[in-house]
mmCIF file of C-alpha atoms in Angstrom:
data_model
loop_
_atom_site.group_PDB
_atom_site.id
_atom_site.type_symbol
_atom_site.label_atom_id
_atom_site.label_comp_id
_atom_site.label_asym_id
_atom_site.label_seq_id
_atom_site.Cartn_x
_atom_site.Cartn_y
_atom_site.Cartn_z
ATOM 1 C CA GLU A 18 -107.757 -143.333 18.757
ATOM 2 C CA PRO A 19 -106.116 -142.099 15.535
ATOM 3 C CA GLU A 20 -102.454 -141.218 15.861
ATOM 4 C CA VAL A 21 -100.297 -138.436 14.513
ATOM 5 C CA THR A 22 -96.581 -139.169 14.555
ATOM 6 C CA GLN A 23 -93.666 -136.747 14.590
ATOM 7 C CA THR A 24 -89.949 -137.108 14.086
ATOM 8 C CA PRO A 25 -87.506 -136.508 15.555
ATOM 9 C CA SER A 26 -88.686 -136.473 19.142
ATOM 10 C CA HIS A 27 -85.737 -134.283 20.130
ATOM 11 C CA GLN A 28 -83.352 -132.158 18.096
ATOM 12 C CA VAL A 29 -80.417 -130.077 19.201
ATOM 13 C CA THR A 30 -78.974 -127.641 16.700
ATOM 14 C CA GLN A 31 -76.613 -124.713 16.503
ATOM 15 C CA MET A 32 -77.938 -121.217 15.953
ATOM 16 C CA GLY A 33 -78.121 -120.435 12.260
ATOM 17 C CA GLN A 34 -78.585 -124.031 11.174
ATOM 18 C CA GLU A 35 -81.570 -125.312 9.244
ATOM 19 C CA VAL A 36 -83.908 -127.849 10.798
ATOM 20 C CA ILE A 37 -86.730 -129.864 9.327
ATOM 21 C CA LEU A 38 -89.428 -131.252 11.561
ATOM 22 C CA ARG A 39 -91.579 -134.028 10.194
ATOM 23 C CA CYS A 40 -95.127 -135.079 10.832
ATOM 24 C CA VAL A 41 -97.160 -137.981 9.528
ATOM 25 C CA PRO A 42 -100.789 -136.909 9.817
ATOM 26 C CA ILE A 43 -103.724 -139.226 10.147
ATOM 27 C CA SER A 44 -104.619 -140.595 6.732
ATOM 28 C CA ASN A 45 -107.579 -138.954 5.036
ATOM 29 C CA HIS A 46 -107.166 -135.805 7.097
ATOM 30 C CA LEU A 47 -106.815 -132.811 4.814
ATOM 31 C CA TYR A 48 -106.172 -129.945 7.221
ATOM 32 C CA PHE A 49 -102.804 -129.661 8.920
ATOM 33 C CA TYR A 50 -101.528 -127.339 11.580
ATOM 34 C CA TRP A 51 -98.249 -126.536 13.282
ATOM 35 C CA TYR A 52 -98.190 -125.134 16.785
ATOM 36 C CA ARG A 53 -95.327 -124.436 19.141
ATOM 37 C CA GLN A 54 -94.979 -124.253 22.888
ATOM 38 C CA ILE A 55 -92.067 -122.445 24.462
ATOM 39 C CA LEU A 56 -91.160 -124.047 27.779
ATOM 40 C CA GLY A 57 -93.618 -123.045 30.462
ATOM 41 C CA GLN A 58 -95.799 -121.060 28.087
ATOM 42 C CA LYS A 59 -98.998 -121.688 26.217
ATOM 43 C CA VAL A 60 -99.382 -123.433 22.911
ATOM 44 C CA GLU A 61 -99.317 -120.987 19.999
ATOM 45 C CA PHE A 62 -100.606 -121.382 16.460
ATOM 46 C CA LEU A 63 -97.993 -121.117 13.722
ATOM 47 C CA VAL A 64 -99.566 -122.101 10.430
ATOM 48 C CA SER A 65 -102.389 -124.020 8.794
ATOM 49 C CA PHE A 66 -102.132 -125.904 5.525
ATOM 50 C CA TYR A 67 -104.860 -127.151 3.229
ATOM 51 C CA ASN A 68 -104.956 -128.261 -0.366
ATOM 52 C CA ASN A 69 -101.178 -127.987 -0.637
ATOM 53 C CA GLU A 70 -100.994 -124.381 0.377
ATOM 54 C CA ILE A 71 -100.853 -122.245 3.472
ATOM 55 C CA SER A 72 -104.336 -121.229 4.639
ATOM 56 C CA GLU A 73 -103.309 -118.938 7.433
ATOM 57 C CA LYS A 74 -100.196 -118.075 9.379
ATOM 58 C CA SER A 75 -99.488 -116.237 12.585
ATOM 59 C CA GLU A 76 -97.065 -113.396 13.091
ATOM 60 C CA ILE A 77 -94.601 -115.910 14.491
ATOM 61 C CA PHE A 78 -94.424 -117.648 11.119
ATOM 62 C CA ASP A 79 -91.972 -115.315 9.422
ATOM 63 C CA ASP A 80 -89.802 -115.814 6.344
ATOM 64 C CA GLN A 81 -87.550 -118.225 8.224
ATOM 65 C CA PHE A 82 -90.354 -120.764 8.380
ATOM 66 C CA SER A 83 -91.827 -122.838 5.602
ATOM 67 C CA VAL A 84 -94.126 -125.838 5.342
ATOM 68 C CA GLU A 85 -94.731 -128.397 2.686
ATOM 69 C CA ARG A 86 -96.227 -131.775 2.026
ATOM 70 C CA PRO A 87 -93.527 -133.272 -0.145
ATOM 71 C CA ASP A 88 -94.909 -136.720 -0.806
ATOM 72 C CA GLY A 89 -98.584 -136.725 0.058
ATOM 73 C CA SER A 90 -98.047 -138.246 3.475
ATOM 74 C CA ASN A 91 -95.388 -136.332 5.385
ATOM 75 C CA PHE A 92 -96.003 -132.761 6.461
ATOM 76 C CA THR A 93 -92.855 -130.806 7.237
ATOM 77 C CA LEU A 94 -91.936 -127.593 9.010
ATOM 78 C CA LYS A 95 -88.601 -126.074 8.051
ATOM 79 C CA ILE A 96 -86.778 -123.383 9.933
ATOM 80 C CA ARG A 97 -84.078 -122.018 7.647
ATOM 81 C CA SER A 98 -81.792 -120.271 10.094
ATOM 82 C CA THR A 99 -82.609 -121.113 13.658
ATOM 83 C CA LYS A 100 -82.465 -118.592 16.463
ATOM 84 C CA LEU A 101 -82.155 -119.172 20.176
ATOM 85 C CA GLU A 102 -85.784 -118.136 20.620
ATOM 86 C CA ASP A 103 -86.920 -120.918 18.299
ATOM 87 C CA SER A 104 -86.223 -123.371 21.118
ATOM 88 C CA ALA A 105 -89.614 -124.890 21.860
ATOM 89 C CA MET A 106 -91.786 -127.937 21.489
ATOM 90 C CA TYR A 107 -93.330 -128.085 18.024
ATOM 91 C CA PHE A 108 -96.620 -129.909 17.534
ATOM 92 C CA CYS A 109 -98.346 -131.037 14.396
ATOM 93 C CA ALA A 110 -102.136 -131.412 14.536
ATOM 94 C CA THR A 111 -104.864 -132.588 12.197
ATOM 95 C CA PRO A 112 -108.652 -132.704 12.440
ATOM 96 C CA PRO A 113 -110.759 -134.987 10.237
ATOM 97 C CA THR A 114 -112.631 -131.918 9.076
ATOM 98 C CA PRO A 115 -112.511 -128.280 10.171
ATOM 99 C CA ARG A 116 -114.164 -127.552 13.515
ATOM 100 C CA GLU A 117 -113.620 -131.084 14.707
ATOM 101 C CA THR A 118 -111.181 -132.476 17.220
ATOM 102 C CA GLN A 119 -107.597 -131.601 16.431
ATOM 103 C CA TYR A 120 -105.379 -134.593 17.095
ATOM 104 C CA PHE A 121 -101.911 -133.610 18.162
ATOM 105 C CA GLY A 122 -98.681 -135.461 17.605
ATOM 106 C CA PRO A 123 -96.265 -136.110 20.470
ATOM 107 C CA GLY A 124 -94.152 -133.118 19.502
ATOM 108 C CA THR A 125 -90.548 -132.396 18.603
ATOM 109 C CA ARG A 126 -88.494 -130.713 21.266
ATOM 110 C CA LEU A 127 -86.102 -128.322 19.527
ATOM 111 C CA LEU A 128 -83.164 -126.847 21.370
ATOM 112 C CA VAL A 129 -81.136 -124.158 19.644
ATOM 113 C CA LEU A 130 -77.717 -123.507 21.150
ATOM 114 C CA SER B 24 -107.030 -110.017 23.165
ATOM 115 C CA GLN B 25 -106.334 -113.073 25.295
ATOM 116 C CA GLN B 26 -108.481 -116.059 24.484
ATOM 117 C CA GLY B 27 -108.867 -119.126 26.650
ATOM 118 C CA GLU B 28 -107.577 -118.208 30.077
ATOM 119 C CA GLU B 29 -107.747 -120.925 32.679
ATOM 120 C CA ASP B 30 -107.984 -120.638 36.401
ATOM 121 C CA PRO B 31 -106.674 -121.574 38.764
ATOM 122 C CA GLN B 32 -103.126 -121.622 37.423
ATOM 123 C CA ALA B 33 -102.316 -124.443 39.801
ATOM 124 C CA LEU B 34 -104.468 -126.828 41.813
ATOM 125 C CA SER B 35 -103.414 -129.419 44.351
ATOM 126 C CA ILE B 36 -105.891 -131.976 45.665
ATOM 127 C CA GLN B 37 -105.972 -135.325 47.403
ATOM 128 C CA GLU B 38 -106.661 -138.476 45.471
ATOM 129 C CA GLY B 39 -110.383 -139.174 45.397
ATOM 130 C CA GLU B 40 -111.385 -135.521 45.474
ATOM 131 C CA ASN B 41 -112.957 -133.688 42.547
ATOM 132 C CA ALA B 42 -110.998 -131.136 40.544
ATOM 133 C CA THR B 43 -112.620 -128.204 38.808
ATOM 134 C CA MET B 44 -110.827 -126.026 36.298
ATOM 135 C CA ASN B 45 -112.283 -123.004 34.602
ATOM 136 C CA CYS B 46 -111.666 -121.355 31.269
ATOM 137 C CA SER B 47 -112.759 -117.944 30.082
ATOM 138 C CA TYR B 48 -112.553 -116.551 26.601
ATOM 139 C CA LYS B 49 -113.358 -113.288 24.909
ATOM 140 C CA THR B 50 -114.683 -113.850 21.412
ATOM 141 C CA SER B 51 -117.496 -115.965 19.996
ATOM 142 C CA ILE B 52 -116.527 -119.555 19.405
ATOM 143 C CA ASN B 53 -117.486 -122.498 17.234
ATOM 144 C CA ASN B 54 -116.267 -124.993 19.769
ATOM 145 C CA LEU B 55 -114.066 -125.371 22.810
ATOM 146 C CA GLN B 56 -111.717 -128.267 23.394
ATOM 147 C CA TRP B 57 -109.957 -129.453 26.525
ATOM 148 C CA TYR B 58 -106.540 -131.069 26.373
ATOM 149 C CA ARG B 59 -104.258 -132.700 28.893
ATOM 150 C CA GLN B 60 -100.486 -132.519 28.828
ATOM 151 C CA ASN B 61 -98.209 -134.556 31.003
ATOM 152 C CA SER B 62 -94.967 -132.816 31.799
ATOM 153 C CA GLY B 63 -92.961 -132.259 28.634
ATOM 154 C CA ARG B 64 -95.172 -134.540 26.601
ATOM 155 C CA GLY B 65 -97.785 -134.219 23.875
ATOM 156 C CA LEU B 66 -101.328 -132.905 24.025
ATOM 157 C CA VAL B 67 -104.041 -135.471 24.611
ATOM 158 C CA HIS B 68 -107.528 -134.521 23.541
ATOM 159 C CA LEU B 69 -110.169 -134.896 26.242
ATOM 160 C CA ILE B 70 -113.456 -133.385 25.114
ATOM 161 C CA LEU B 71 -114.839 -131.085 22.423
ATOM 162 C CA ILE B 72 -117.966 -129.098 23.231
ATOM 163 C CA ARG B 73 -119.750 -127.105 20.566
ATOM 164 C CA SER B 74 -121.160 -123.645 21.019
ATOM 165 C CA ASN B 75 -124.737 -124.971 20.973
ATOM 166 C CA GLU B 76 -124.025 -127.529 23.712
ATOM 167 C CA ARG B 77 -124.143 -126.833 27.422
ATOM 168 C CA GLU B 78 -122.685 -129.972 28.963
ATOM 169 C CA LYS B 79 -120.796 -133.086 27.923
ATOM 170 C CA HIS B 80 -119.563 -136.109 29.790
ATOM 171 C CA SER B 81 -116.795 -138.564 29.127
ATOM 172 C CA GLY B 82 -116.049 -141.086 31.832
ATOM 173 C CA ARG B 83 -114.961 -139.128 34.908
ATOM 174 C CA LEU B 84 -114.871 -135.863 32.956
ATOM 175 C CA ARG B 85 -117.671 -133.348 32.801
ATOM 176 C CA VAL B 86 -117.422 -130.192 30.720
ATOM 177 C CA THR B 87 -119.836 -127.302 30.800
ATOM 178 C CA LEU B 88 -120.056 -124.350 28.480
ATOM 179 C CA ASP B 89 -121.782 -121.038 29.138
ATOM 180 C CA THR B 90 -121.584 -118.944 26.008
ATOM 181 C CA SER B 91 -123.366 -116.019 27.657
ATOM 182 C CA LYS B 92 -120.538 -115.797 30.175
ATOM 183 C CA LYS B 93 -117.914 -116.965 27.694
ATOM 184 C CA SER B 94 -116.707 -119.588 30.094
ATOM 185 C CA SER B 95 -116.246 -123.323 30.399
ATOM 186 C CA SER B 96 -115.394 -125.656 33.218
ATOM 187 C CA LEU B 97 -113.771 -129.057 33.349
ATOM 188 C CA LEU B 98 -114.638 -131.292 36.286
ATOM 189 C CA ILE B 99 -112.640 -134.418 36.999
ATOM 190 C CA THR B 100 -114.404 -136.602 39.526
ATOM 191 C CA ALA B 101 -112.756 -139.070 41.887
ATOM 192 C CA SER B 102 -109.285 -137.901 40.897
ATOM 193 C CA ARG B 103 -106.336 -140.267 40.673
ATOM 194 C CA ALA B 104 -102.622 -139.661 40.907
ATOM 195 C CA ALA B 105 -102.453 -140.412 37.179
ATOM 196 C CA ASP B 106 -104.581 -137.312 36.530
ATOM 197 C CA THR B 107 -101.619 -135.161 37.526
ATOM 198 C CA ALA B 108 -100.955 -133.035 34.449
ATOM 199 C CA SER B 109 -101.570 -129.620 32.930
ATOM 200 C CA TYR B 110 -104.995 -129.014 31.467
ATOM 201 C CA PHE B 111 -105.626 -126.557 28.653
ATOM 202 C CA CYS B 112 -108.724 -125.188 27.036
ATOM 203 C CA ALA B 113 -108.531 -124.240 23.388
ATOM 204 C CA THR B 114 -111.068 -122.304 21.400
ATOM 205 C CA ASP B 115 -111.958 -122.398 17.744
ATOM 206 C CA ALA B 116 -113.064 -118.804 17.396
ATOM 207 C CA VAL B 117 -115.678 -117.586 14.965
ATOM 208 C CA GLY B 118 -113.805 -115.783 12.250
ATOM 209 C CA ALA B 119 -110.592 -117.736 12.718
ATOM 210 C CA GLY B 120 -109.975 -118.241 9.054
ATOM 211 C CA SER B 121 -108.616 -121.749 9.168
ATOM 212 C CA TYR B 122 -110.185 -122.929 12.426
ATOM 213 C CA GLN B 123 -106.926 -122.810 14.290
ATOM 214 C CA LEU B 124 -107.067 -123.254 18.032
ATOM 215 C CA THR B 125 -106.186 -120.572 20.564
ATOM 216 C CA PHE B 126 -104.926 -122.015 23.818
ATOM 217 C CA GLY B 127 -104.955 -120.742 27.355
ATOM 218 C CA LYS B 128 -102.011 -120.932 29.714
ATOM 219 C CA GLY B 129 -103.355 -124.004 31.440
ATOM 220 C CA THR B 130 -104.061 -125.268 34.920
ATOM 221 C CA LYS B 131 -101.416 -127.437 36.521
ATOM 222 C CA LEU B 132 -103.177 -130.142 38.510
ATOM 223 C CA SER B 133 -101.378 -132.150 41.162
ATOM 224 C CA VAL B 134 -103.206 -135.117 42.657
ATOM 225 C CA ILE B 135 -101.574 -136.290 45.850
ATOM 226 C CA PRO B 136 -101.830 -140.024 46.556
#
């Protein structure tokens, strides 16, 4: 099965610090998504990205968040000034085409202290 | 509105028994996907069923979809201890601009050896 990879697997940061979470999507996939899962809660959509721009974002995805595809392979999620409530597991996902299976990466567990 | 609510929230069965998990949703969908998540780990895709399909099989998994009732079920036959995990349904709703998935809260399945 195709594989999405994410780095780092775990990150601990101080409140107010910037973090960058990285994803390497499956090659040839053009749609990219970030989701997050706060411990014990359901997975929530953050943002979708297609053709080098944001397609849609949720209300969670405020001005502190940004995404980019800096080099045509990596897909990054940046949180500029982390808050305690940003502590969660962050997942990257890509389908081969819209409305197909979304393949999820293993996630980055972010802990904000 | 909530989309993709699973029940039961938790299910405990003996190895060898069948496990049935249900998912209800509120809006029209393009497809519905089931995922498995081992504790603190990533999301593993199990099955995608489209809105025009009623049943799909994959190994020991059987998924049904009833669009008139806006519900789906996941049946795991002859369960094994390794099936212990949380199971989530996720819907790709009609009108979701970028085909993002909306997840339910999941069913936590425990299979006792």
